[in-house]
Amino acid sequence: MPRSRTGRRILGLLVLVAALAVLAVLSVAVGSRAMDLGQVWAGLTDPASESYPVVTELRVPRTVLGLAAGAALGLAGALMQAMTRNPLADPGLLGVNTGAAAAVVTASFFFGSFGFTQTILFAFAGAAVASVAVYLIAGAAAATPARLALAGAAVTAAGYAYVSAIQLMSAATLDQMRFWSVGSLVNAHVAPMLPVVLLIGGAALVGVLLARPLNALALGDATATGLGVDPRVLRVAGIAAITVLAGTATAVCGPIVFVGLVVPHVVRAFTGPDQNWVLPYSMLSGAAFLVAADVLGRVIARPAEVQVGIVCAVAGGPFFLYLVSRRKVARL
C-alpha cells in the first residue's frame, strides 16, 4: 500500500510537469491577439517577423514570470500553513502584501511617478520590512503559531488603513497604485527577469529543504525539539523563505490572492500531510494555476483582457468556500 501511494504521488508529479509544459505552450501561443501556429513559430524564430515582438518579447517573458510567481506563491502558502499549523494561513499573514503596498504608496506619495523597476524595489523592501515587523511583534525567538497569526493580522490591518489614507489624500498616488494593486503579469517584459527567477529559485530550494523539519514541527514544538529540530531556527528560515518567495512575486506582479491559500488545500487532498510531497506539489500546482488563469484572462474578453489577479480571485473565492464548507477538509 505505501509503495502504491508513493507511485501515485510520483505519477501525479509527472502529470503536473506535463500540464505545466502544455500550459506554457498555450501561454506563448494564445493571447488577446489571435495568431495561427505559423505566426507563433515565426515569432519565436524570426526576429524580422511581425509577430516577433508579441511572441518573444511579450508572451515568453510573461509565461516565465507566471510560472515563477505561481510557483513562489504556491510554495509560500504551503510553508506558511505548515509553520503556523493553520489551514487558513497564506503569505499575506506575514504582512507581505500590506508591506509591499505600503512601500509603493509611500514612495508614490513623496516621489510621484516612477518606473516599474523602482516599483519592484520599493515593494520588495516593504514586504521584507513588514515580515520582520510581524516576526518581532510575535516575540522573535519566542514566536508561536498563534502569536504569528495575531501579529500578522494586526500589521495587515494597520497597513491597509495606512494605504487607504494615503490614497484618499492623493489622487496621483491612487492612479499609480490602481493598476499594480490588481495583480497582473503584463509588465513582465520590463521586469528584471533574471534576478526575479534567481531569487525565487534560491528561496524555493530553501523552502523545499524544510520539508522534513516541518513534518516534525507538525507534532508540536516539544516533540520537534525531541526529534532534533529547533522550532525557532526553523521559523526564522521559513519566514525568510516565505518573505523572498511571496515578496518577490508581489513586488513584480502586485498582490495576487488565493493562490497561496487554495493550492495547498487541493494538494493535501491528494498527497496527504507529508510536507515532502506537499511542498513540491504546491510549487508546481501554483505555477499551473497562475498560468492557466492568465491564459483564461487573455481570451475571455478579447481584444481586451482581464488581469490575472481578478481571474484568481473569481476562481479561487468560490472554490475556497466549497473547501471550508465540506465536512471533511484535508488536514495539515
Coordinates of C-alpha atoms in Angstrom, one line a residue:
M1 CA 0.0 0.0 0.0
P2 CA 2.7 2.6 0.9
R3 CA 4.5 1.7 -2.4
S4 CA 1.3 2.1 -4.3
R5 CA 0.7 5.6 -2.7
T6 CA 4.3 6.6 -3.5
G7 CA 3.9 5.6 -7.0
R8 CA 0.6 7.5 -7.3
R9 CA 2.4 10.6 -5.9
I10 CA 5.3 10.3 -8.4
L11 CA 2.8 9.8 -11.3
G12 CA 1.0 12.9 -10.1
L13 CA 4.2 14.9 -10.2
L14 CA 4.9 13.8 -13.7
V15 CA 1.3 14.7 -14.8
L16 CA 1.8 18.2 -13.2
V17 CA 5.1 18.7 -15.1
A18 CA 3.4 17.6 -18.4
A19 CA 0.5 20.0 -17.6
L20 CA 2.9 22.8 -17.0
A21 CA 4.6 22.2 -20.3
V22 CA 1.2 22.3 -22.1
L23 CA 0.2 25.5 -20.3
A24 CA 3.5 27.1 -21.1
V25 CA 3.0 26.4 -24.8
L26 CA -0.6 27.7 -24.6
S27 CA 0.6 30.9 -22.8
V28 CA 3.0 31.6 -25.7
A29 CA 0.6 30.6 -28.5
V30 CA -2.7 32.1 -27.1
G31 CA -3.4 35.7 -26.3
S32 CA -5.7 38.7 -26.7
R33 CA -4.3 38.9 -30.3
A34 CA -5.3 35.9 -32.4
M35 CA -2.3 34.2 -34.2
D36 CA -2.1 30.9 -36.1
L37 CA 0.7 28.4 -35.4
G38 CA 2.8 29.7 -38.3
Q39 CA 2.9 33.2 -36.9
V40 CA 3.7 31.9 -33.4
W41 CA 6.6 29.8 -34.7
A42 CA 7.9 32.8 -36.8
G43 CA 7.6 35.0 -33.7
L44 CA 9.9 32.5 -31.8
T45 CA 12.4 32.0 -34.6
D46 CA 12.5 35.0 -36.9
P47 CA 13.4 38.4 -35.4
A48 CA 12.2 40.1 -38.6
S49 CA 8.7 38.6 -38.3
E50 CA 5.9 41.0 -37.4
S51 CA 4.9 38.6 -34.6
Y52 CA 8.3 38.5 -33.0
P53 CA 7.7 41.5 -30.7
V54 CA 4.5 40.0 -29.4
V55 CA 5.6 36.4 -29.0
T56 CA 9.3 36.6 -28.0
E57 CA 9.4 40.0 -26.3
L58 CA 5.9 39.9 -24.6
R59 CA 4.4 36.5 -24.2
V60 CA 7.6 34.5 -23.4
P61 CA 8.7 36.7 -20.5
R62 CA 5.0 36.8 -19.3
T63 CA 5.0 33.0 -19.3
V64 CA 8.3 32.7 -17.4
L65 CA 7.0 35.2 -14.9
G66 CA 3.7 33.4 -14.5
L67 CA 5.5 30.1 -13.9
A68 CA 7.9 31.7 -11.4
A69 CA 5.4 33.8 -9.5
G70 CA 2.8 31.0 -9.3
A71 CA 5.4 28.5 -8.0
A72 CA 6.5 31.1 -5.4
L73 CA 3.0 31.8 -4.2
G74 CA 2.0 28.1 -4.0
L75 CA 5.1 27.1 -2.1
A76 CA 4.9 30.2 0.2
G77 CA 1.3 29.3 1.1
A78 CA 2.2 25.7 1.9
L79 CA 5.1 26.8 4.0
M80 CA 3.0 29.3 5.9
Q81 CA 0.3 26.8 6.6
A82 CA 2.8 24.2 7.8
M83 CA 4.7 26.7 10.0
T84 CA 1.6 28.1 11.7
R85 CA -0.3 24.8 11.7
N86 CA -3.2 27.0 10.4
P87 CA -5.0 25.8 7.3
L88 CA -6.3 29.3 6.7
A89 CA -2.9 30.9 6.6
D90 CA -1.4 32.4 3.5
P91 CA 1.7 34.5 2.7
G92 CA -0.4 37.7 3.4
L93 CA -0.5 36.6 7.1
L94 CA 3.1 37.8 7.3
G95 CA 2.1 41.2 6.1
V96 CA 3.9 40.7 2.7
N97 CA 1.1 42.2 0.6
T98 CA 0.4 45.0 3.0
G99 CA 4.1 45.9 3.4
A100 CA 4.6 45.9 -0.4
A101 CA 1.6 48.1 -0.9
A102 CA 2.5 50.5 1.9
A103 CA 6.0 51.0 0.5
V104 CA 4.8 51.6 -3.0
V105 CA 2.1 54.1 -1.9
T106 CA 4.6 55.9 0.3
A107 CA 7.1 56.2 -2.5
S108 CA 4.4 57.4 -4.9
F109 CA 3.2 60.0 -2.4
F110 CA 6.6 61.5 -1.8
F111 CA 8.4 61.0 -5.2
G112 CA 5.5 61.0 -7.6
S113 CA 5.5 58.7 -10.7
F114 CA 8.4 56.3 -11.1
G115 CA 9.3 53.3 -13.3
F116 CA 8.4 49.6 -12.9
T117 CA 11.8 48.6 -11.7
Q118 CA 11.6 51.2 -8.9
T119 CA 8.2 49.8 -8.0
I120 CA 9.7 46.3 -7.7
L121 CA 12.4 47.6 -5.4
F122 CA 10.1 49.6 -3.2
A123 CA 7.5 46.7 -3.0
F124 CA 10.1 44.1 -2.1
A125 CA 11.7 46.3 0.6
G126 CA 8.2 46.9 2.1
A127 CA 7.4 43.2 2.1
A128 CA 10.7 42.4 3.9
V129 CA 10.2 45.1 6.5
A130 CA 6.6 44.0 7.2
S131 CA 7.7 40.4 7.6
V132 CA 10.4 41.3 10.0
A133 CA 8.0 43.5 11.9
V134 CA 5.5 40.7 12.3
Y135 CA 8.2 38.4 13.5
L136 CA 9.5 40.9 16.1
I137 CA 6.0 41.7 17.3
A138 CA 5.2 38.0 17.6
G139 CA 8.1 37.7 20.0
A140 CA 11.1 36.9 17.7
A141 CA 12.7 33.7 19.0
A142 CA 9.7 33.1 21.3
A143 CA 7.2 33.4 18.4
T144 CA 4.5 30.7 18.3
P145 CA 2.0 30.0 15.5
A146 CA -0.8 31.8 17.4
R147 CA 1.4 34.9 18.0
L148 CA 2.5 35.0 14.4
A149 CA -1.1 34.9 13.3
L150 CA -2.2 37.7 15.6
A151 CA 0.8 39.8 14.8
G152 CA 0.3 39.3 11.1
A153 CA -3.4 40.3 11.4
A154 CA -2.5 43.4 13.3
V155 CA 0.2 44.6 10.9
T156 CA -2.1 43.8 7.9
A157 CA -5.0 45.8 9.3
A158 CA -2.7 48.8 10.2
G159 CA -1.0 48.6 6.8
Y160 CA -4.2 48.7 4.8
A161 CA -5.6 51.5 6.9
Y162 CA -2.4 53.5 6.1
V163 CA -2.5 52.7 2.4
S164 CA -6.2 53.7 2.2
A165 CA -5.5 57.0 4.0
I166 CA -2.6 57.9 1.6
Q167 CA -4.7 57.1 -1.4
L168 CA -7.6 59.3 -0.2
M169 CA -5.2 62.2 0.3
S170 CA -3.6 61.9 -3.2
A171 CA -5.3 61.3 -6.5
A172 CA -1.9 60.8 -8.2
T173 CA -1.0 58.1 -5.7
L174 CA -4.3 56.4 -6.3
D175 CA -3.6 56.3 -10.0
Q176 CA -0.1 55.0 -9.5
M177 CA -1.4 52.2 -7.3
R178 CA -4.6 51.3 -9.1
F179 CA -3.1 49.0 -11.8
W180 CA -0.4 47.5 -9.6
S181 CA -2.7 46.6 -6.8
V182 CA -5.0 44.5 -9.1
G183 CA -2.3 41.9 -9.7
S184 CA -1.0 41.4 -13.3
L185 CA 1.7 39.8 -15.4
V186 CA 1.6 42.4 -18.2
N187 CA 4.8 44.2 -17.2
A188 CA 6.9 41.0 -17.5
H189 CA 8.8 42.4 -20.5
V190 CA 10.1 45.3 -18.4
A191 CA 10.8 43.3 -15.2
P192 CA 14.4 42.3 -14.3
M193 CA 13.6 38.7 -15.1
L194 CA 16.9 37.0 -14.3
P195 CA 17.1 38.4 -10.7
V196 CA 13.5 37.5 -10.1
V197 CA 13.9 33.9 -11.2
L198 CA 17.1 33.5 -9.3
L199 CA 15.6 34.9 -6.1
I200 CA 12.6 32.7 -6.4
G201 CA 14.7 29.7 -7.3
G202 CA 17.0 30.1 -4.3
A203 CA 14.2 30.6 -1.8
A204 CA 12.3 27.7 -3.3
L205 CA 15.3 25.4 -2.7
V206 CA 15.5 26.5 0.9
G207 CA 11.7 26.0 1.3
V208 CA 11.7 22.5 -0.1
L209 CA 14.6 21.5 2.2
L210 CA 12.5 22.5 5.2
A211 CA 10.0 19.6 4.5
R212 CA 11.4 17.1 7.0
P213 CA 11.7 19.6 9.9
L214 CA 8.2 20.8 9.1
N215 CA 6.9 17.3 9.4
A216 CA 8.4 17.2 12.9
L217 CA 7.0 20.6 13.8
A218 CA 3.5 19.3 12.9
L219 CA 3.8 17.1 16.0
G220 CA 4.3 20.1 18.3
D221 CA 7.2 22.2 19.4
A222 CA 8.2 19.9 22.2
T223 CA 8.1 16.8 20.0
A224 CA 10.0 18.6 17.3
T225 CA 12.7 19.6 19.8
G226 CA 13.0 15.9 20.9
L227 CA 13.5 14.9 17.3
G228 CA 16.4 17.3 17.0
V229 CA 14.6 20.2 15.3
D230 CA 14.9 23.7 16.8
P231 CA 11.5 25.4 16.2
R232 CA 12.9 28.9 16.5
V233 CA 15.6 28.3 13.8
L234 CA 13.0 26.6 11.6
R235 CA 10.6 29.5 11.9
V236 CA 13.3 32.0 11.1
A237 CA 14.3 30.0 8.0
G238 CA 10.7 29.6 7.0
I239 CA 9.8 33.2 7.4
A240 CA 12.9 34.2 5.3
A241 CA 11.9 31.8 2.5
I242 CA 8.3 33.0 2.5
T243 CA 9.3 36.6 2.5
V244 CA 11.6 36.2 -0.5
L245 CA 9.1 34.0 -2.4
A246 CA 5.9 36.0 -1.8
G247 CA 7.7 39.3 -1.6
T248 CA 9.4 38.9 -5.0
A249 CA 6.1 37.7 -6.6
T250 CA 4.1 40.5 -5.1
A251 CA 6.7 43.1 -6.0
V252 CA 6.7 42.1 -9.7
C253 CA 3.0 41.2 -10.2
G254 CA 1.2 43.0 -7.4
P255 CA -0.8 41.2 -4.7
I256 CA -2.4 38.1 -6.2
V257 CA -4.7 36.4 -3.8
F258 CA -5.9 32.9 -3.2
V259 CA -3.0 31.1 -4.9
G260 CA -1.1 30.5 -1.7
L261 CA -4.4 29.8 0.2
V262 CA -6.3 27.4 -2.1
V263 CA -3.5 25.5 -3.8
P264 CA -2.1 23.8 -0.7
H265 CA -5.6 22.6 0.3
V266 CA -6.1 21.0 -3.1
V267 CA -2.6 19.4 -2.9
R268 CA -3.1 18.0 0.6
A269 CA -6.3 16.3 -0.5
F270 CA -4.2 14.3 -2.9
T271 CA -0.8 13.9 -1.2
G272 CA -1.8 13.8 2.5
P273 CA 0.0 15.9 5.1
D274 CA 3.6 14.8 4.3
Q275 CA 5.5 18.0 3.5
N276 CA 8.0 16.1 1.4
W277 CA 5.2 15.9 -1.1
V278 CA 3.0 18.9 -0.2
L279 CA 5.8 21.4 -0.9
P280 CA 6.9 20.3 -4.4
Y281 CA 3.2 19.7 -5.4
S282 CA 2.2 23.1 -4.2
M283 CA 5.0 24.7 -6.1
L284 CA 4.1 23.0 -9.4
S285 CA 0.3 23.4 -8.9
G286 CA 0.7 27.1 -8.0
A287 CA 2.6 27.7 -11.3
A288 CA -0.1 25.8 -13.3
F289 CA -2.9 27.6 -11.6
L290 CA -1.5 31.1 -12.2
V291 CA -0.5 30.5 -15.9
A292 CA -3.9 28.9 -16.6
A293 CA -5.6 31.9 -15.0
D294 CA -3.5 34.3 -17.1
V295 CA -4.3 32.5 -20.3
L296 CA -8.0 32.5 -19.5
G297 CA -7.9 36.2 -18.7
R298 CA -6.4 36.9 -22.1
V299 CA -9.1 35.1 -24.1
I300 CA -12.4 35.7 -22.2
A301 CA -12.5 39.4 -23.0
R302 CA -10.8 39.8 -26.4
P303 CA -9.5 42.1 -27.7
A304 CA -9.1 43.4 -24.1
E305 CA -8.0 41.2 -21.2
V306 CA -8.9 40.5 -17.6
Q307 CA -6.0 40.8 -15.2
V308 CA -4.8 37.6 -13.6
G309 CA -5.4 38.8 -10.1
I310 CA -9.1 39.2 -10.9
V311 CA -9.3 35.8 -12.5
C312 CA -7.6 34.1 -9.5
A313 CA -10.0 35.9 -7.1
V314 CA -13.1 34.9 -9.1
A315 CA -11.9 31.3 -9.5
G316 CA -10.4 30.9 -6.0
G317 CA -13.1 32.5 -3.9
P318 CA -15.9 30.1 -4.6
F319 CA -13.6 27.1 -4.6
F320 CA -12.3 28.1 -1.2
L321 CA -15.8 28.5 0.2
Y322 CA -16.5 25.0 -1.1
L323 CA -13.5 23.6 0.6
V324 CA -14.2 25.2 4.0
S325 CA -17.9 24.1 3.8
R326 CA -17.0 20.5 3.4
R327 CA -17.3 18.3 6.5
K328 CA -14.0 16.6 5.8
V329 CA -11.2 19.1 4.9
A330 CA -7.7 17.9 4.2
R331 CA -5.7 18.2 7.4
L332 CA -2.3 19.6 7.9

